[in-house]
Short mmCIF file of C-alpha atoms in Angstrom, two decimals:
data_model
loop_
_atom_site.label_atom_id
_atom_site.label_comp_id
_atom_site.label_asym_id
_atom_site.label_seq_id
_atom_site.Cartn_x
_atom_site.Cartn_y
_atom_site.Cartn_z
CA MET A 1 -6.68 38.01 -7.34
CA SER A 2 -3.91 40.69 -7.59
CA ILE A 3 -3.88 41.04 -3.55
CA PHE A 4 -3.56 37.21 -3.35
CA ILE A 5 -0.68 36.55 -5.75
CA ASN A 6 1.06 39.74 -4.54
CA ASN A 7 1.02 38.65 -0.76
CA ILE A 8 2.49 35.18 -1.79
CA LYS A 9 5.38 37.02 -3.74
CA ARG A 10 6.13 39.08 -0.81
CA ILE A 11 6.20 36.64 1.76
CA ILE A 12 8.29 34.28 -0.37
CA ARG A 13 10.79 36.90 -1.30
CA ASP A 14 11.57 37.78 2.46
CA LYS A 15 14.23 35.36 3.47
CA GLY A 16 13.12 35.92 7.27
CA ASN A 17 9.77 34.35 6.25
CA ILE A 18 11.58 31.25 4.90
CA ILE A 19 13.23 30.71 8.13
CA THR A 20 10.42 31.08 10.16
CA MET A 21 8.29 29.16 7.77
CA ILE A 22 10.50 25.93 7.21
CA LEU A 23 14.13 26.17 8.92
CA THR A 24 13.04 26.93 12.33
CA PRO A 25 10.51 24.06 12.96
CA LEU A 26 13.01 21.83 11.04
CA ILE A 27 15.85 22.35 13.25
CA PHE A 28 13.79 21.24 16.44
CA ILE A 29 12.18 18.31 14.49
CA MET A 30 15.85 16.98 13.37
CA PHE A 31 16.86 17.14 16.97
CA ILE A 32 13.59 15.01 18.14
CA MET A 33 13.78 12.54 15.46
CA GLY A 34 17.76 12.07 15.48
CA ASN A 35 17.77 11.74 19.23
CA GLY A 36 15.66 8.58 19.61
CA ASN A 37 17.16 5.15 20.19
CA ILE A 38 14.85 2.92 18.30
CA ASN A 39 16.16 -0.24 19.72
CA LYS A 40 15.25 -1.75 23.12
CA LEU A 41 13.02 -0.22 25.89
CA ASN A 42 14.86 1.81 28.31
CA ALA A 43 13.39 1.03 31.81
CA ALA A 44 14.01 1.23 35.55
CA VAL A 45 13.26 -0.89 38.46
CA ILE A 46 13.28 0.23 42.19
CA ASP A 47 13.16 -2.73 44.37
CA LYS A 48 12.20 -1.88 47.75
CA ASP A 49 11.01 -5.28 48.66
CA ASN A 50 14.23 -7.27 48.08
CA THR A 51 12.69 -10.73 48.34
CA SER A 52 13.00 -13.61 45.93
CA LEU A 53 9.91 -12.73 44.14
CA SER A 54 11.00 -9.04 43.56
CA LYS A 55 14.27 -10.20 42.13
CA MET A 56 12.58 -12.66 39.97
CA ILE A 57 10.64 -9.58 38.73
CA VAL A 58 13.68 -7.55 38.16
CA ASN A 59 15.46 -10.34 36.50
CA MET A 60 12.35 -10.89 34.16
CA ILE A 61 12.37 -7.35 33.07
CA SER A 62 15.93 -7.03 32.62
CA SER A 63 16.11 -9.67 29.94
CA ASN A 64 13.84 -7.62 27.73
CA VAL A 65 14.78 -3.84 28.09
CA ASN A 66 17.66 -2.00 28.91
CA LEU A 67 17.68 -1.61 32.72
CA LYS A 68 18.82 1.63 34.10
CA ASP A 69 20.03 2.04 37.44
CA ILE A 70 18.12 5.44 39.08
CA LYS A 71 16.86 6.48 42.16
CA GLU A 72 13.18 6.80 42.87
CA GLU A 73 13.21 10.81 42.98
CA GLU A 74 14.81 10.63 39.58
CA ILE A 75 11.95 9.13 37.70
CA SER A 76 9.91 12.08 36.66
CA GLY A 77 12.93 13.81 35.34
CA LYS A 78 14.32 10.83 33.34
CA LEU A 79 11.05 10.18 32.01
CA LEU A 80 10.51 13.88 30.82
CA ASN A 81 14.10 13.77 29.32
CA GLU A 82 13.46 10.65 27.62
CA GLN A 83 16.34 8.86 29.25
CA ILE A 84 13.72 6.01 30.16
CA ASP A 85 10.66 4.97 28.70
CA TYR A 86 9.14 3.24 31.83
CA ALA A 87 9.57 2.95 35.69
CA LEU A 88 8.71 0.18 37.99
CA VAL A 89 8.62 0.68 41.96
CA ILE A 90 8.15 -2.47 43.98
CA ASP A 91 7.18 -1.12 47.61
CA LYS A 92 8.28 -2.71 50.61
CA GLY A 93 6.04 -5.51 51.77
CA PHE A 94 4.87 -6.23 48.31
CA THR A 95 5.58 -10.13 48.48
CA GLU A 96 4.27 -10.36 51.90
CA LYS A 97 0.98 -8.87 50.87
CA ILE A 98 0.89 -11.04 47.74
CA ILE A 99 1.26 -14.27 49.79
CA LYS A 100 -1.59 -12.92 52.11
CA GLY A 101 -3.90 -12.82 49.20
CA GLU A 102 -4.13 -9.09 49.47
CA ASP A 103 -5.21 -7.02 46.38
CA ILE A 104 -1.91 -5.10 45.64
CA LYS A 105 -0.47 -3.48 42.58
CA LEU A 106 2.90 -2.57 41.29
CA LYS A 107 3.54 1.03 40.70
CA GLY A 108 4.44 1.61 36.94
CA TYR A 109 5.45 5.21 35.64
CA LYS A 110 5.37 6.37 31.97
CA ILE A 111 4.65 9.05 29.76
CA LYS A 112 1.03 8.78 28.74
CA GLU A 113 1.34 10.49 25.51
CA THR A 114 3.50 7.41 24.25
CA ASN A 115 2.77 3.84 23.57
CA ILE A 116 6.06 2.23 23.54
CA SER A 117 5.93 0.91 27.20
CA VAL A 118 2.38 -0.80 26.64
CA PRO A 119 3.66 -4.30 26.04
CA LEU A 120 5.90 -4.22 29.04
CA ASN A 121 3.13 -2.97 31.28
CA ILE A 122 0.86 -5.61 29.83
CA TYR A 123 3.46 -8.12 30.59
CA ILE A 124 4.16 -7.14 34.06
CA ASN A 125 0.47 -6.92 34.90
CA SER A 126 0.00 -10.61 33.34
CA PHE A 127 2.70 -11.75 35.69
CA VAL A 128 1.21 -10.07 38.81
CA SER A 129 -2.18 -11.54 38.05
CA SER A 130 -0.63 -15.17 37.65
CA ILE A 131 1.18 -14.98 40.99
CA LYS A 132 -1.75 -13.75 42.95
CA ASN A 133 -3.56 -16.84 41.69
CA ILE A 134 -0.67 -18.94 43.00
CA ALA A 135 -0.83 -17.08 46.09
CA LYS A 136 -4.66 -17.91 46.82
CA SER A 137 -3.96 -21.54 45.90
CA CYS A 138 -1.36 -21.77 48.65
CA GLY A 139 -3.47 -20.31 51.35
CA GLY A 140 -1.20 -17.95 52.68
CA ASP A 141 1.57 -20.58 53.34
CA SER A 142 5.02 -18.74 51.98
CA LYS A 143 6.74 -22.36 51.54
CA LYS A 144 4.29 -23.70 49.55
CA PHE A 145 3.99 -20.04 47.48
CA TYR A 146 7.72 -20.25 46.90
CA LYS A 147 7.80 -23.89 45.78
CA ALA A 148 4.97 -23.01 43.29
CA LEU A 149 6.67 -20.05 42.17
CA GLU A 150 9.79 -22.43 41.28
CA TYR A 151 7.42 -24.60 39.29
CA TYR A 152 6.01 -21.54 37.49
CA GLU A 153 9.55 -20.10 36.75
CA ASP A 154 10.42 -23.39 35.22
CA GLY A 155 7.33 -23.71 33.22
CA SER A 156 6.49 -22.34 29.84
CA PHE A 157 5.58 -18.61 30.71
CA LYS A 158 8.03 -17.26 28.36
CA ALA A 159 7.36 -13.94 26.56
CA GLU A 160 9.17 -11.30 24.32
CA PHE A 161 7.81 -7.93 23.70
CA LYS A 162 8.22 -5.01 21.33
CA PRO A 163 7.39 -1.31 21.36
CA LEU A 164 3.74 -1.21 19.82
CA GLY A 165 4.08 -0.04 16.15
CA ASN A 166 7.66 1.29 16.43
CA ARG A 167 9.67 4.14 18.49
CA LYS A 168 9.77 6.17 15.40
CA ARG A 169 6.28 6.76 15.39
CA VAL A 170 6.51 7.95 18.83
CA LEU A 171 9.23 10.41 17.83
CA THR A 172 7.41 11.52 14.74
CA TYR A 173 4.18 12.29 17.23
CA SER A 174 6.59 14.22 19.54
CA SER A 175 7.97 16.34 16.50
CA LEU A 176 4.42 17.43 15.59
CA GLY A 177 4.60 20.11 18.52
CA PHE A 178 7.19 21.72 16.65
CA VAL A 179 5.19 21.55 13.34
CA VAL A 180 2.35 23.31 15.29
CA MET A 181 4.83 25.91 16.65
CA GLY A 182 6.17 26.69 13.20
CA MET A 183 2.84 27.10 11.63
CA LEU A 184 1.69 29.44 14.44
CA ILE A 185 4.86 31.65 14.14
CA PHE A 186 4.64 31.74 10.21
CA SER A 187 0.98 32.38 10.04
CA LEU A 188 0.85 35.00 12.80
CA THR A 189 3.85 37.09 11.79
CA SER A 190 3.01 36.88 8.13
CA SER A 191 -0.59 38.11 8.88
CA ASN A 192 0.76 41.59 9.64
CA LEU A 193 1.46 42.24 6.31
CA SER A 194 -1.87 44.70 6.16
CA LEU A 195 -0.35 46.55 9.03
CA GLU A 196 2.47 47.12 7.17
CA ASP A 197 0.45 48.43 4.15
CA LYS A 198 -1.34 50.62 6.61
CA ARG A 199 1.95 52.14 7.73
CA ASN A 200 3.34 52.90 4.32
CA LYS A 201 -0.10 53.85 2.86
CA THR A 202 -0.11 51.17 0.34
CA PHE A 203 -3.45 49.78 2.19
CA TYR A 204 -5.41 53.18 1.26
CA ARG A 205 -3.77 53.11 -2.34
CA VAL A 206 -5.37 49.68 -2.93
CA PHE A 207 -8.82 50.87 -2.18
CA SER A 208 -8.46 53.57 -4.79
CA ALA A 209 -8.82 50.28 -7.17
CA PRO A 210 -12.23 48.87 -7.94
CA ILE A 211 -11.89 46.33 -4.97
CA SER A 212 -14.01 45.65 -2.11
CA THR A 213 -13.21 45.63 1.73
CA LYS A 214 -14.60 41.77 1.77
CA SER A 215 -12.52 40.91 -1.36
CA TYR A 216 -9.38 42.34 0.02
CA MET A 217 -9.90 40.75 3.38
CA PHE A 218 -10.56 37.37 1.57
CA GLN A 219 -7.48 37.35 -0.78
CA ASN A 220 -5.22 38.21 2.55
CA ILE A 221 -6.59 35.29 4.44
CA LEU A 222 -6.61 33.11 1.27
CA SER A 223 -2.79 33.84 0.44
CA TYR A 224 -1.74 32.97 4.29
CA TYR A 225 -3.73 29.82 4.39
CA VAL A 226 -2.16 28.57 0.82
CA LEU A 227 1.35 29.25 2.15
CA SER A 228 0.47 27.61 5.52
CA ILE A 229 -0.48 24.45 3.71
CA PHE A 230 2.59 24.46 1.64
CA GLN A 231 4.70 24.85 4.71
CA THR A 232 2.81 21.82 6.16
CA ILE A 233 3.63 19.54 3.01
CA ILE A 234 7.48 20.80 2.96
CA LEU A 235 7.58 19.73 6.55
CA PHE A 236 5.64 16.54 6.35
CA LEU A 237 7.62 15.58 3.04
CA PHE A 238 11.07 16.36 4.56
CA MET A 239 10.17 14.27 7.78
CA ILE A 240 9.22 11.40 5.75
CA LYS A 241 11.92 11.38 2.93
CA VAL A 242 14.93 12.52 4.97
CA LEU A 243 14.18 11.72 8.53
CA GLY A 244 12.23 8.58 7.99
CA ALA A 245 9.16 9.65 10.09
CA ASP A 246 6.32 7.21 10.48
CA PHE A 247 2.89 8.58 10.20
CA GLY A 248 0.91 5.61 10.79
CA PRO A 249 -1.59 4.08 8.79
CA ASN A 250 -3.31 7.30 7.92
CA ILE A 251 -1.36 10.12 7.05
CA LYS A 252 -4.21 11.57 5.14
CA SER A 253 -6.28 12.29 8.51
CA ILE A 254 -3.17 13.70 9.96
CA PHE A 255 -2.84 16.22 6.74
CA ILE A 256 -6.56 17.19 6.85
CA LEU A 257 -6.16 17.92 10.75
CA PHE A 258 -3.14 20.05 10.29
CA SER A 259 -5.06 21.85 7.39
CA ALA A 260 -7.84 22.70 9.61
CA PHE A 261 -5.28 24.08 11.99
CA SER A 262 -3.59 26.09 9.26
CA LEU A 263 -7.11 27.75 8.99
CA VAL A 264 -6.86 28.27 12.83
CA ALA A 265 -3.50 29.80 12.90
CA VAL A 266 -4.64 32.17 9.94
CA THR A 267 -7.69 33.50 11.53
CA LEU A 268 -6.03 34.00 14.75
CA GLY A 269 -3.32 35.97 12.86
CA PHE A 270 -5.95 38.00 11.07
CA LEU A 271 -7.49 38.68 14.58
CA ILE A 272 -4.43 40.06 16.00
CA SER A 273 -3.93 42.30 13.26
CA SER A 274 -7.28 43.46 13.46
CA ILE A 275 -6.97 44.38 17.07
CA SER A 276 -3.40 46.07 16.56
CA LYS A 277 -2.60 49.63 15.97
CA ASP A 278 0.80 48.85 14.55
CA GLY A 279 3.48 46.01 13.83
CA ARG A 280 5.18 46.74 17.10
CA GLN A 281 1.82 46.27 19.17
CA ALA A 282 1.35 43.06 17.07
CA GLY A 283 4.54 41.55 17.82
CA ALA A 284 4.04 41.95 21.19
CA ILE A 285 0.79 40.17 21.37
CA ILE A 286 2.19 37.38 19.12
CA SER A 287 5.03 36.81 21.64
CA LEU A 288 2.34 36.72 24.36
CA VAL A 289 0.14 34.25 22.61
CA ILE A 290 2.48 31.74 20.82
CA THR A 291 4.55 30.47 23.81
CA PRO A 292 1.81 29.74 26.20
CA MET A 293 -0.36 28.27 23.56
CA CYS A 294 2.50 25.63 22.79
CA MET A 295 3.26 25.21 26.15
CA LEU A 296 -0.45 24.48 27.43
CA GLY A 297 -1.21 22.53 24.01
CA GLY A 298 1.69 19.82 24.78
CA CYS A 299 3.88 21.19 21.80
CA PHE A 300 7.02 21.03 23.91
CA TRP A 301 6.04 18.11 26.65
CA PRO A 302 3.04 15.92 27.17
CA ARG A 303 0.04 17.60 28.67
CA GLU A 304 -0.14 14.88 31.38
CA ILE A 305 2.76 16.26 33.47
CA MET A 306 1.21 19.43 34.10
CA PRO A 307 -0.82 20.28 37.14
CA LYS A 308 -4.50 19.30 36.77
CA PHE A 309 -5.56 22.87 36.57
CA LEU A 310 -3.34 23.65 33.58
CA ILE A 311 -4.65 20.65 31.72
CA GLU A 312 -8.22 21.85 32.25
CA ILE A 313 -7.05 25.33 30.74
CA SER A 314 -5.22 23.69 28.04
CA ASN A 315 -8.73 22.55 26.56
CA PHE A 316 -9.54 26.27 25.56
CA VAL A 317 -6.33 26.41 23.13
CA PRO A 318 -6.56 24.93 19.58
CA THR A 319 -3.03 23.30 20.07
CA THR A 320 -4.51 20.82 22.46
CA TRP A 321 -7.07 19.56 19.87
CA VAL A 322 -4.56 19.24 16.89
CA LEU A 323 -2.19 17.20 18.76
CA LYS A 324 -4.96 15.07 20.45
CA GLY A 325 -6.41 14.72 17.13
CA ALA A 326 -2.94 13.65 16.02
CA LYS A 327 -2.52 11.28 18.60
CA LYS A 328 -5.67 9.34 17.30
CA ALA A 329 -5.15 9.48 13.73
CA PHE A 330 -1.70 7.75 14.43
CA PHE A 331 -3.42 4.94 15.24
CA SER A 332 -6.83 4.89 13.40
CA THR A 333 -7.71 4.36 9.80
CA GLY A 334 -10.23 7.02 9.02
CA VAL A 335 -11.05 11.01 9.20
CA TRP A 336 -14.10 9.84 11.14
CA ASP A 337 -12.28 8.96 14.23
CA ILE A 338 -11.00 12.52 14.57
CA LYS A 339 -14.21 14.33 13.62
CA TYR A 340 -14.77 15.75 17.18
CA GLU A 341 -11.17 17.42 17.14
CA LEU A 342 -11.95 18.61 13.53
CA ILE A 343 -15.26 20.24 14.54
CA ILE A 344 -13.37 21.96 17.51
CA LEU A 345 -10.79 23.14 15.19
CA LEU A 346 -13.26 24.79 12.86
CA LEU A 347 -15.29 26.24 15.59
CA PHE A 348 -12.03 27.83 16.96
CA ALA A 349 -11.35 29.37 13.40
CA THR A 350 -14.74 30.75 13.08
CA VAL A 351 -14.74 32.59 16.26
CA PHE A 352 -11.35 34.04 15.55
CA PHE A 353 -12.68 35.18 12.03
CA LEU A 354 -15.98 36.42 13.38
CA LEU A 355 -13.92 38.57 16.15
CA GLY A 356 -11.52 39.86 13.47
CA ILE A 357 -14.58 40.83 11.24
CA ILE A 358 -16.15 42.87 13.91
CA LYS A 359 -12.89 44.78 14.67
CA LYS A 360 -12.50 45.40 10.87
CA ALA A 361 -15.85 46.92 10.76
CA ASP A 362 -14.21 50.44 11.14
CA ILE A 363 -11.73 50.01 8.08
CA ASP A 364 -13.41 52.23 5.84
CA LYS A 365 -13.79 54.99 8.35
#
């Protein structure tokens, strides 16, 4: 296992590798984890109807959240920048249609990758359902409706809601995209050691010793994989012990998922080093691979905000599946719940490895 041990020593000795391995993802993680307010939900209501009923809805929401004053065209940007967690739009004519008994819904906006606004959404839907029933019983009579609404408001329909789980868990999930990015950068750049060995002729001197091509490749891949697992452990421990991250009820499943992704990252690096003539070409390919893969997979923002055709394309990159699996694992209790994502990640790793093997077939020539 001389190649395995030597690779690990070479990578650890290089300070640049330590920066890409630990420090770079930690900077982004600390920014995400330290930038969240874990108190009340931030919400906005745009009331275009301006009736007693719509004002009642606004007052009901404002008593439970930090209500922000924004314009309708600002909703997407505020949600994306995490300045608000939920936005509600009450269209003009909402009250009139309710009284007439029409089936109308309020427009609620949230980032689908988070669940902190779920209780508020349930609360609002429950209220709207109740006033629809009141309107039906009043037979379209607005005077009777508002009189019944007064009784309803003075009644016992009171509620308090809190974010499902807690906001810390949402911030933890958001930071995992940068863990994925760090794993890709480290695994792909480290795997180019074989290209460096070719350049300085070390690669050919290795084969003067009694070592086979298969053993050389296996030890290389194993060394990168072990270090990638070590990287994951260090980042997770820092997030938990220092930043107070909340990985939910089943951190073992998340770790297994990221261990599978480590294999994907390592085999992808193996493939890139196989098809590259030198380190400069490999570096160019890595730059072209990492950023689009992270963007499409949802490492930097939720996939749901992308156009539909990009969401469909994102199903063909492994970053999508590790983050989809992590989302499930955050609210599940067993590895079985993420079996589908694990299988897909292992398939990615198998394909990358086989493609790399095919290209390596001329290694002895």
